[in-house]
Each structure stands twice: as structure tokens, then as C-alpha cells.
Amino acid sequence: MSGADLIVIAKEPRPGLVKTRLTPPYSPGQAAELAEAALGDTLETVAATPAARRVLALSGGPGPWLPPGFEVIAQRGDGLDERLAAAFGDAHRGRPMVLIGMDTPQVTTALLVRAGKALRTHEAVFGPAEDGGFWLLGLRTPEPGLLTGVPMSRPDSGAVQLARLRGAGLRVAVLPELTDVDTAADAERVAACAPHGRFAQAVRGVRVSA
């Protein structure tokens, strides 16, 4: 996917600000540890994926978890729909774009390459999440109207977003469904899917004190 740009949209992993749905059973500090591990795995996978450019759209400040090779831009907007639209718009340099979040540390380079290749024959690529949202969105040409106004963090968010893309006349390639890490049960399941990553190690490490 060397012709596409990769974007990760994420929050700085600070206690009380990330993964609040993990508390309880995890403490805010433990939830932040899991968030940092998930972000680390995600960034490592993105760094290993051939891309024209790698961008981190960040809420907060970068830390030691950020590998080299990423351009950091600040998130803008109120709701997630506005922040996604702004990330696409601010990072756009005339190439197709593939955006993912920090909630699917089990993502692989193969899936990201598949997304980039899909944009050669489709105007959009969509990765549905098990909770009804979506874990990836790729656009050949970003337009704010494709995202703004889509209700986020609801069981029908993914369906509404997909309908918005198709309603705009875009050909959409659909990727396999993945599980977002939102709850403690999700964390256990995702860790089992990718047992050798930082996230799985963090889940094992905090289980005793949770």
C-alpha cells in the first residue's frame, strides 16, 4: 500500500482519560497501561506496513511509546465524527488514506495492506467492529460530509457510516470484523487473539492486581 497514507487517531494514554469503560474492574492507572500497550502494538504494526506516510492524529501529547517515522497532528473538533473528519482533512496530501484507532491492537500488517490495495479499485474501505462500530475507514478522497453527523459510540454507528458512504455513491470494500477493546471482557478476548503482543502482556500483568 505504498501509495496510501496511514493515519492512527488516538488519545494520550493518561489515567482517567482513556479506556474509562475498563474501570472497574481495572483501576484508572491499569486502564491507562492497557491503553498504552494497545497504542504501542497499533503503532508498531503501522510502522511495519509499507505506506507513503504515517500520521498520528493525537489528543494530548506524544510520549516514549511513539516510534520514529510518524508525523503528529493535533485532533480538532467536538464529537468523534468531527475529529475523524478533521484528521482526514488535516492529513490529506492528495493520496488515498487509511485511518484506524488505538482499540484493535490485534490488527495485522496484512489487513492494513489489504485496505490500501482495496482503494485502488474502490473509493472507500470499511472495517466493521463487533460492537457495531468500525475499526478502520479508508477513503480515496476524504470529504467531511462523509463523516460529520454520523452518530458515534452507538450499536448502529457502523451501519450508519457504511450507509453514508454507499449513499454518496462510493464503492466500498468491506474488511473482516474485529473486536474493539472497550470492556474487560473485550480485553481478554483481544489478548487471546494476539497473545505475543504488548497488549496481551499488559493484560496478563495487570490481571493479578485488578
PDB file of C-alpha atoms in Angstrom:
ATOM      1  CA  MET A   1       0.000   0.000   0.000  1.00  0.00           C
ATOM      2  CA  SER A   2       2.947   2.320  -0.639  1.00  0.00           C
ATOM      3  CA  GLY A   3       0.648   4.735  -2.481  1.00  0.00           C
ATOM      4  CA  ALA A   4      -1.582   5.386   0.546  1.00  0.00           C
ATOM      5  CA  ASP A   5      -1.101   7.321   3.774  1.00  0.00           C
ATOM      6  CA  LEU A   6      -1.792   5.632   7.112  1.00  0.00           C
ATOM      7  CA  ILE A   7      -3.377   7.573   9.980  1.00  0.00           C
ATOM      8  CA  VAL A   8      -3.802   6.488  13.596  1.00  0.00           C
ATOM      9  CA  ILE A   9      -6.264   8.502  15.683  1.00  0.00           C
ATOM     10  CA  ALA A  10      -5.591   8.171  19.391  1.00  0.00           C
ATOM     11  CA  LYS A  11      -5.634   9.691  22.858  1.00  0.00           C
ATOM     12  CA  GLU A  12      -2.594  10.120  25.039  1.00  0.00           C
ATOM     13  CA  PRO A  13      -2.785   7.157  27.469  1.00  0.00           C
ATOM     14  CA  ARG A  14      -3.344   9.053  30.720  1.00  0.00           C
ATOM     15  CA  PRO A  15      -5.202   7.626  33.759  1.00  0.00           C
ATOM     16  CA  GLY A  16      -8.792   8.751  33.915  1.00  0.00           C
ATOM     17  CA  LEU A  17      -8.847   9.937  30.299  1.00  0.00           C
ATOM     18  CA  VAL A  18      -8.620   6.679  28.335  1.00  0.00           C
ATOM     19  CA  LYS A  19     -10.411   3.344  28.484  1.00  0.00           C
ATOM     20  CA  THR A  20     -12.781   4.515  31.200  1.00  0.00           C
ATOM     21  CA  ARG A  21     -15.118   1.614  30.422  1.00  0.00           C
ATOM     22  CA  LEU A  22     -12.439  -0.739  31.733  1.00  0.00           C
ATOM     23  CA  THR A  23     -12.916   0.701  35.226  1.00  0.00           C
ATOM     24  CA  PRO A  24     -13.964  -1.341  37.048  1.00  0.00           C
ATOM     25  CA  PRO A  25     -12.590  -3.987  37.272  1.00  0.00           C
ATOM     26  CA  TYR A  26      -9.339  -2.227  36.339  1.00  0.00           C
ATOM     27  CA  SER A  27      -8.149   0.908  38.091  1.00  0.00           C
ATOM     28  CA  PRO A  28      -7.690   4.099  36.028  1.00  0.00           C
ATOM     29  CA  GLY A  29      -3.929   3.523  36.134  1.00  0.00           C
ATOM     30  CA  GLN A  30      -4.278  -0.046  34.909  1.00  0.00           C
ATOM     31  CA  ALA A  31      -6.681   1.044  32.160  1.00  0.00           C
ATOM     32  CA  ALA A  32      -4.088   3.589  31.010  1.00  0.00           C
ATOM     33  CA  GLU A  33      -1.433   0.844  30.983  1.00  0.00           C
ATOM     34  CA  LEU A  34      -3.651  -1.260  28.745  1.00  0.00           C
ATOM     35  CA  ALA A  35      -4.357   1.730  26.517  1.00  0.00           C
ATOM     36  CA  GLU A  36      -0.647   2.459  26.140  1.00  0.00           C
ATOM     37  CA  ALA A  37       0.044  -1.177  25.266  1.00  0.00           C
ATOM     38  CA  ALA A  38      -2.775  -1.204  22.697  1.00  0.00           C
ATOM     39  CA  LEU A  39      -1.490   2.010  21.166  1.00  0.00           C
ATOM     40  CA  GLY A  40       2.063   0.649  21.128  1.00  0.00           C
ATOM     41  CA  ASP A  41       1.013  -2.500  19.283  1.00  0.00           C
ATOM     42  CA  THR A  42      -1.025  -0.463  16.814  1.00  0.00           C
ATOM     43  CA  LEU A  43       1.789   1.974  16.068  1.00  0.00           C
ATOM     44  CA  GLU A  44       4.281  -0.873  15.688  1.00  0.00           C
ATOM     45  CA  THR A  45       2.039  -2.569  13.135  1.00  0.00           C
ATOM     46  CA  VAL A  46       1.534   0.686  11.239  1.00  0.00           C
ATOM     47  CA  ALA A  47       5.286   1.341  11.283  1.00  0.00           C
ATOM     48  CA  ALA A  48       5.874  -2.103   9.760  1.00  0.00           C
ATOM     49  CA  THR A  49       3.317  -1.544   6.986  1.00  0.00           C
ATOM     50  CA  PRO A  50       4.559  -0.044   3.703  1.00  0.00           C
ATOM     51  CA  ALA A  51       2.987   3.411   3.363  1.00  0.00           C
ATOM     52  CA  ALA A  52       3.634   6.725   1.666  1.00  0.00           C
ATOM     53  CA  ARG A  53       3.327   8.472   5.018  1.00  0.00           C
ATOM     54  CA  ARG A  54       2.382   7.703   8.627  1.00  0.00           C
ATOM     55  CA  VAL A  55       0.420  10.187  10.717  1.00  0.00           C
ATOM     56  CA  LEU A  56      -0.715  10.160  14.348  1.00  0.00           C
ATOM     57  CA  ALA A  57      -3.766  12.360  14.997  1.00  0.00           C
ATOM     58  CA  LEU A  58      -3.336  12.777  18.733  1.00  0.00           C
ATOM     59  CA  SER A  59      -5.399  14.162  21.580  1.00  0.00           C
ATOM     60  CA  GLY A  60      -2.774  15.084  24.173  1.00  0.00           C
ATOM     61  CA  GLY A  61       0.982  14.895  23.869  1.00  0.00           C
ATOM     62  CA  PRO A  62       3.336  12.235  22.484  1.00  0.00           C
ATOM     63  CA  GLY A  63       5.350  10.027  24.837  1.00  0.00           C
ATOM     64  CA  PRO A  64       8.084   7.379  24.724  1.00  0.00           C
ATOM     65  CA  TRP A  65       5.573   4.974  23.214  1.00  0.00           C
ATOM     66  CA  LEU A  66       5.739   6.850  19.875  1.00  0.00           C
ATOM     67  CA  PRO A  67       8.128   5.170  17.404  1.00  0.00           C
ATOM     68  CA  PRO A  68      10.084   7.193  14.840  1.00  0.00           C
ATOM     69  CA  GLY A  69       8.664   7.868  11.413  1.00  0.00           C
ATOM     70  CA  PHE A  70       5.314   9.384  12.432  1.00  0.00           C
ATOM     71  CA  GLU A  71       4.084  12.906  11.789  1.00  0.00           C
ATOM     72  CA  VAL A  72       1.992  14.077  14.754  1.00  0.00           C
ATOM     73  CA  ILE A  73      -1.003  16.360  14.258  1.00  0.00           C
ATOM     74  CA  ALA A  74      -3.462  17.588  16.865  1.00  0.00           C
ATOM     75  CA  GLN A  75      -7.042  16.399  16.856  1.00  0.00           C
ATOM     76  CA  ARG A  76      -9.726  19.006  16.209  1.00  0.00           C
ATOM     77  CA  GLY A  77     -13.475  19.005  16.681  1.00  0.00           C
ATOM     78  CA  ASP A  78     -16.013  18.207  19.359  1.00  0.00           C
ATOM     79  CA  GLY A  79     -17.559  14.814  18.672  1.00  0.00           C
ATOM     80  CA  LEU A  80     -15.733  11.812  17.257  1.00  0.00           C
ATOM     81  CA  ASP A  81     -17.351  12.365  13.862  1.00  0.00           C
ATOM     82  CA  GLU A  82     -15.814  15.854  13.674  1.00  0.00           C
ATOM     83  CA  ARG A  83     -12.429  14.629  14.907  1.00  0.00           C
ATOM     84  CA  LEU A  84     -12.349  11.872  12.302  1.00  0.00           C
ATOM     85  CA  ALA A  85     -13.297  14.294   9.541  1.00  0.00           C
ATOM     86  CA  ALA A  86     -10.639  16.765  10.719  1.00  0.00           C
ATOM     87  CA  ALA A  87      -7.969  14.050  10.886  1.00  0.00           C
ATOM     88  CA  PHE A  88      -8.658  13.087   7.289  1.00  0.00           C
ATOM     89  CA  GLY A  89      -8.736  16.704   6.153  1.00  0.00           C
ATOM     90  CA  ASP A  90      -5.650  17.872   8.054  1.00  0.00           C
ATOM     91  CA  ALA A  91      -3.547  14.892   6.995  1.00  0.00           C
ATOM     92  CA  HIS A  92      -4.610  14.775   3.359  1.00  0.00           C
ATOM     93  CA  ARG A  93      -1.820  15.274   0.837  1.00  0.00           C
ATOM     94  CA  GLY A  94      -3.593  14.112  -2.297  1.00  0.00           C
ATOM     95  CA  ARG A  95      -3.160  10.378  -1.707  1.00  0.00           C
ATOM     96  CA  PRO A  96      -5.640   7.709  -0.564  1.00  0.00           C
ATOM     97  CA  MET A  97      -5.856   7.479   3.216  1.00  0.00           C
ATOM     98  CA  VAL A  98      -6.430   4.618   5.643  1.00  0.00           C
ATOM     99  CA  LEU A  99      -7.363   5.530   9.226  1.00  0.00           C
ATOM    100  CA  ILE A 100      -7.515   3.270  12.273  1.00  0.00           C
ATOM    101  CA  GLY A 101      -7.896   3.831  16.005  1.00  0.00           C
ATOM    102  CA  MET A 102      -5.982   2.504  19.003  1.00  0.00           C
ATOM    103  CA  ASP A 103      -8.602  -0.042  20.096  1.00  0.00           C
ATOM    104  CA  THR A 104      -7.623  -3.000  17.904  1.00  0.00           C
ATOM    105  CA  PRO A 105      -4.071  -3.988  18.895  1.00  0.00           C
ATOM    106  CA  GLN A 106      -4.617  -7.329  17.145  1.00  0.00           C
ATOM    107  CA  VAL A 107      -4.569  -5.600  13.751  1.00  0.00           C
ATOM    108  CA  THR A 108      -2.001  -7.011  11.329  1.00  0.00           C
ATOM    109  CA  THR A 109       0.086  -5.573   8.536  1.00  0.00           C
ATOM    110  CA  ALA A 110      -1.731  -7.922   6.159  1.00  0.00           C
ATOM    111  CA  LEU A 111      -5.073  -6.285   6.983  1.00  0.00           C
ATOM    112  CA  LEU A 112      -3.649  -2.797   6.516  1.00  0.00           C
ATOM    113  CA  VAL A 113      -2.051  -3.759   3.210  1.00  0.00           C
ATOM    114  CA  ARG A 114      -5.379  -5.243   2.128  1.00  0.00           C
ATOM    115  CA  ALA A 115      -7.107  -1.966   2.986  1.00  0.00           C
ATOM    116  CA  GLY A 116      -4.625   0.060   0.962  1.00  0.00           C
ATOM    117  CA  LYS A 117      -4.932  -2.220  -2.035  1.00  0.00           C
ATOM    118  CA  ALA A 118      -8.727  -2.013  -1.870  1.00  0.00           C
ATOM    119  CA  LEU A 119      -8.538   1.731  -2.500  1.00  0.00           C
ATOM    120  CA  ARG A 120      -7.067   1.032  -5.932  1.00  0.00           C
ATOM    121  CA  THR A 121     -10.435  -0.348  -7.068  1.00  0.00           C
ATOM    122  CA  HIS A 122     -12.863   1.197  -4.554  1.00  0.00           C
ATOM    123  CA  GLU A 123     -13.461   4.723  -3.314  1.00  0.00           C
ATOM    124  CA  ALA A 124     -13.706   3.572   0.306  1.00  0.00           C
ATOM    125  CA  VAL A 125     -12.765   0.670   2.549  1.00  0.00           C
ATOM    126  CA  PHE A 126     -14.572  -0.132   5.801  1.00  0.00           C
ATOM    127  CA  GLY A 127     -13.642  -2.348   8.742  1.00  0.00           C
ATOM    128  CA  PRO A 128     -16.668  -3.224  10.893  1.00  0.00           C
ATOM    129  CA  ALA A 129     -16.276  -3.757  14.634  1.00  0.00           C
ATOM    130  CA  GLU A 130     -18.089  -6.414  16.611  1.00  0.00           C
ATOM    131  CA  ASP A 131     -19.788  -3.828  18.840  1.00  0.00           C
ATOM    132  CA  GLY A 132     -21.495  -2.206  15.852  1.00  0.00           C
ATOM    133  CA  GLY A 133     -18.901   0.490  15.250  1.00  0.00           C
ATOM    134  CA  PHE A 134     -15.934   0.357  12.904  1.00  0.00           C
ATOM    135  CA  TRP A 135     -12.213  -0.132  13.414  1.00  0.00           C
ATOM    136  CA  LEU A 136     -10.933   1.145  10.047  1.00  0.00           C
ATOM    137  CA  LEU A 137     -12.020   3.642   7.443  1.00  0.00           C
ATOM    138  CA  GLY A 138     -10.181   4.286   4.215  1.00  0.00           C
ATOM    139  CA  LEU A 139     -11.010   6.946   1.654  1.00  0.00           C
ATOM    140  CA  ARG A 140      -9.548   7.629  -1.734  1.00  0.00           C
ATOM    141  CA  THR A 141     -10.653  11.271  -1.450  1.00  0.00           C
ATOM    142  CA  PRO A 142     -11.722  12.492   2.004  1.00  0.00           C
ATOM    143  CA  GLU A 143     -14.800  14.700   2.261  1.00  0.00           C
ATOM    144  CA  PRO A 144     -16.040  15.978   5.640  1.00  0.00           C
ATOM    145  CA  GLY A 145     -19.626  15.263   4.679  1.00  0.00           C
ATOM    146  CA  LEU A 146     -18.879  11.560   4.595  1.00  0.00           C
ATOM    147  CA  LEU A 147     -18.355  11.616   8.371  1.00  0.00           C
ATOM    148  CA  THR A 148     -19.854  14.662  10.080  1.00  0.00           C
ATOM    149  CA  GLY A 149     -23.233  13.987  11.612  1.00  0.00           C
ATOM    150  CA  VAL A 150     -22.751  10.224  11.848  1.00  0.00           C
ATOM    151  CA  PRO A 151     -23.681   9.229  15.426  1.00  0.00           C
ATOM    152  CA  MET A 152     -20.711   7.590  17.135  1.00  0.00           C
ATOM    153  CA  SER A 153     -20.373   5.161  20.053  1.00  0.00           C
ATOM    154  CA  ARG A 154     -23.720   3.552  19.321  1.00  0.00           C
ATOM    155  CA  PRO A 155     -24.579  -0.011  18.284  1.00  0.00           C
ATOM    156  CA  ASP A 156     -25.616   1.275  14.854  1.00  0.00           C
ATOM    157  CA  SER A 157     -22.671   3.631  14.245  1.00  0.00           C
ATOM    158  CA  GLY A 158     -21.016   1.318  11.760  1.00  0.00           C
ATOM    159  CA  ALA A 159     -24.229   0.674   9.860  1.00  0.00           C
ATOM    160  CA  VAL A 160     -24.960   4.402   9.623  1.00  0.00           C
ATOM    161  CA  GLN A 161     -21.402   5.171   8.492  1.00  0.00           C
ATOM    162  CA  LEU A 162     -21.461   2.441   5.864  1.00  0.00           C
ATOM    163  CA  ALA A 163     -24.838   3.648   4.613  1.00  0.00           C
ATOM    164  CA  ARG A 164     -23.440   7.201   4.420  1.00  0.00           C
ATOM    165  CA  LEU A 165     -20.569   6.016   2.219  1.00  0.00           C
ATOM    166  CA  ARG A 166     -22.783   3.973  -0.058  1.00  0.00           C
ATOM    167  CA  GLY A 167     -25.396   6.716  -0.158  1.00  0.00           C
ATOM    168  CA  ALA A 168     -22.710   9.023  -1.557  1.00  0.00           C
ATOM    169  CA  GLY A 169     -22.278   6.618  -4.450  1.00  0.00           C
ATOM    170  CA  LEU A 170     -18.934   5.215  -3.272  1.00  0.00           C
ATOM    171  CA  ARG A 171     -17.854   1.661  -3.981  1.00  0.00           C
ATOM    172  CA  VAL A 172     -16.963   0.267  -0.549  1.00  0.00           C
ATOM    173  CA  ALA A 173     -14.721  -2.715   0.159  1.00  0.00           C
ATOM    174  CA  VAL A 174     -15.536  -4.361   3.499  1.00  0.00           C
ATOM    175  CA  LEU A 175     -12.815  -5.935   5.645  1.00  0.00           C
ATOM    176  CA  PRO A 176     -13.193  -8.655   8.295  1.00  0.00           C
ATOM    177  CA  GLU A 177     -14.859  -7.735  11.567  1.00  0.00           C
ATOM    178  CA  LEU A 178     -12.591  -7.126  14.561  1.00  0.00           C
ATOM    179  CA  THR A 179     -13.236  -6.675  18.292  1.00  0.00           C
ATOM    180  CA  ASP A 180     -12.609  -3.224  19.797  1.00  0.00           C
ATOM    181  CA  VAL A 181     -11.205  -3.132  23.314  1.00  0.00           C
ATOM    182  CA  ASP A 182     -13.945  -1.379  25.267  1.00  0.00           C
ATOM    183  CA  THR A 183     -14.653  -3.662  28.242  1.00  0.00           C
ATOM    184  CA  ALA A 184     -12.626  -6.037  30.404  1.00  0.00           C
ATOM    185  CA  ALA A 185     -14.163  -8.983  28.544  1.00  0.00           C
ATOM    186  CA  ASP A 186     -13.046  -7.433  25.248  1.00  0.00           C
ATOM    187  CA  ALA A 187      -9.520  -7.047  26.624  1.00  0.00           C
ATOM    188  CA  GLU A 188      -9.313 -10.729  27.491  1.00  0.00           C
ATOM    189  CA  ARG A 189     -10.604 -11.782  24.073  1.00  0.00           C
ATOM    190  CA  VAL A 190      -8.298  -9.489  22.117  1.00  0.00           C
ATOM    191  CA  ALA A 191      -5.319 -10.563  24.200  1.00  0.00           C
ATOM    192  CA  ALA A 192      -6.108 -14.170  23.340  1.00  0.00           C
ATOM    193  CA  CYS A 193      -6.214 -13.283  19.619  1.00  0.00           C
ATOM    194  CA  ALA A 194      -2.722 -11.750  19.716  1.00  0.00           C
ATOM    195  CA  PRO A 195      -1.023 -13.448  22.688  1.00  0.00           C
ATOM    196  CA  HIS A 196       2.510 -12.291  21.888  1.00  0.00           C
ATOM    197  CA  GLY A 197       1.899  -8.536  21.718  1.00  0.00           C
ATOM    198  CA  ARG A 198       2.384  -5.812  24.286  1.00  0.00           C
ATOM    199  CA  PHE A 199      -1.326  -5.648  24.915  1.00  0.00           C
ATOM    200  CA  ALA A 200      -1.610  -9.322  25.806  1.00  0.00           C
ATOM    201  CA  GLN A 201       1.415  -8.980  28.061  1.00  0.00           C
ATOM    202  CA  ALA A 202      -0.177  -5.986  29.785  1.00  0.00           C
ATOM    203  CA  VAL A 203      -3.457  -7.837  30.304  1.00  0.00           C
ATOM    204  CA  ARG A 204      -1.581 -10.720  31.907  1.00  0.00           C
ATOM    205  CA  GLY A 205       0.441  -8.305  34.014  1.00  0.00           C
ATOM    206  CA  VAL A 206      -2.488  -6.373  35.483  1.00  0.00           C
ATOM    207  CA  ARG A 207      -4.819  -9.327  35.988  1.00  0.00           C
ATOM    208  CA  VAL A 208      -3.366 -10.159  39.411  1.00  0.00           C
ATOM    209  CA  SER A 209      -3.873  -6.669  40.820  1.00  0.00           C
ATOM    210  CA  ALA A 210      -7.195  -5.954  39.086  1.00  0.00           C
TER     211      ALA A 210
END
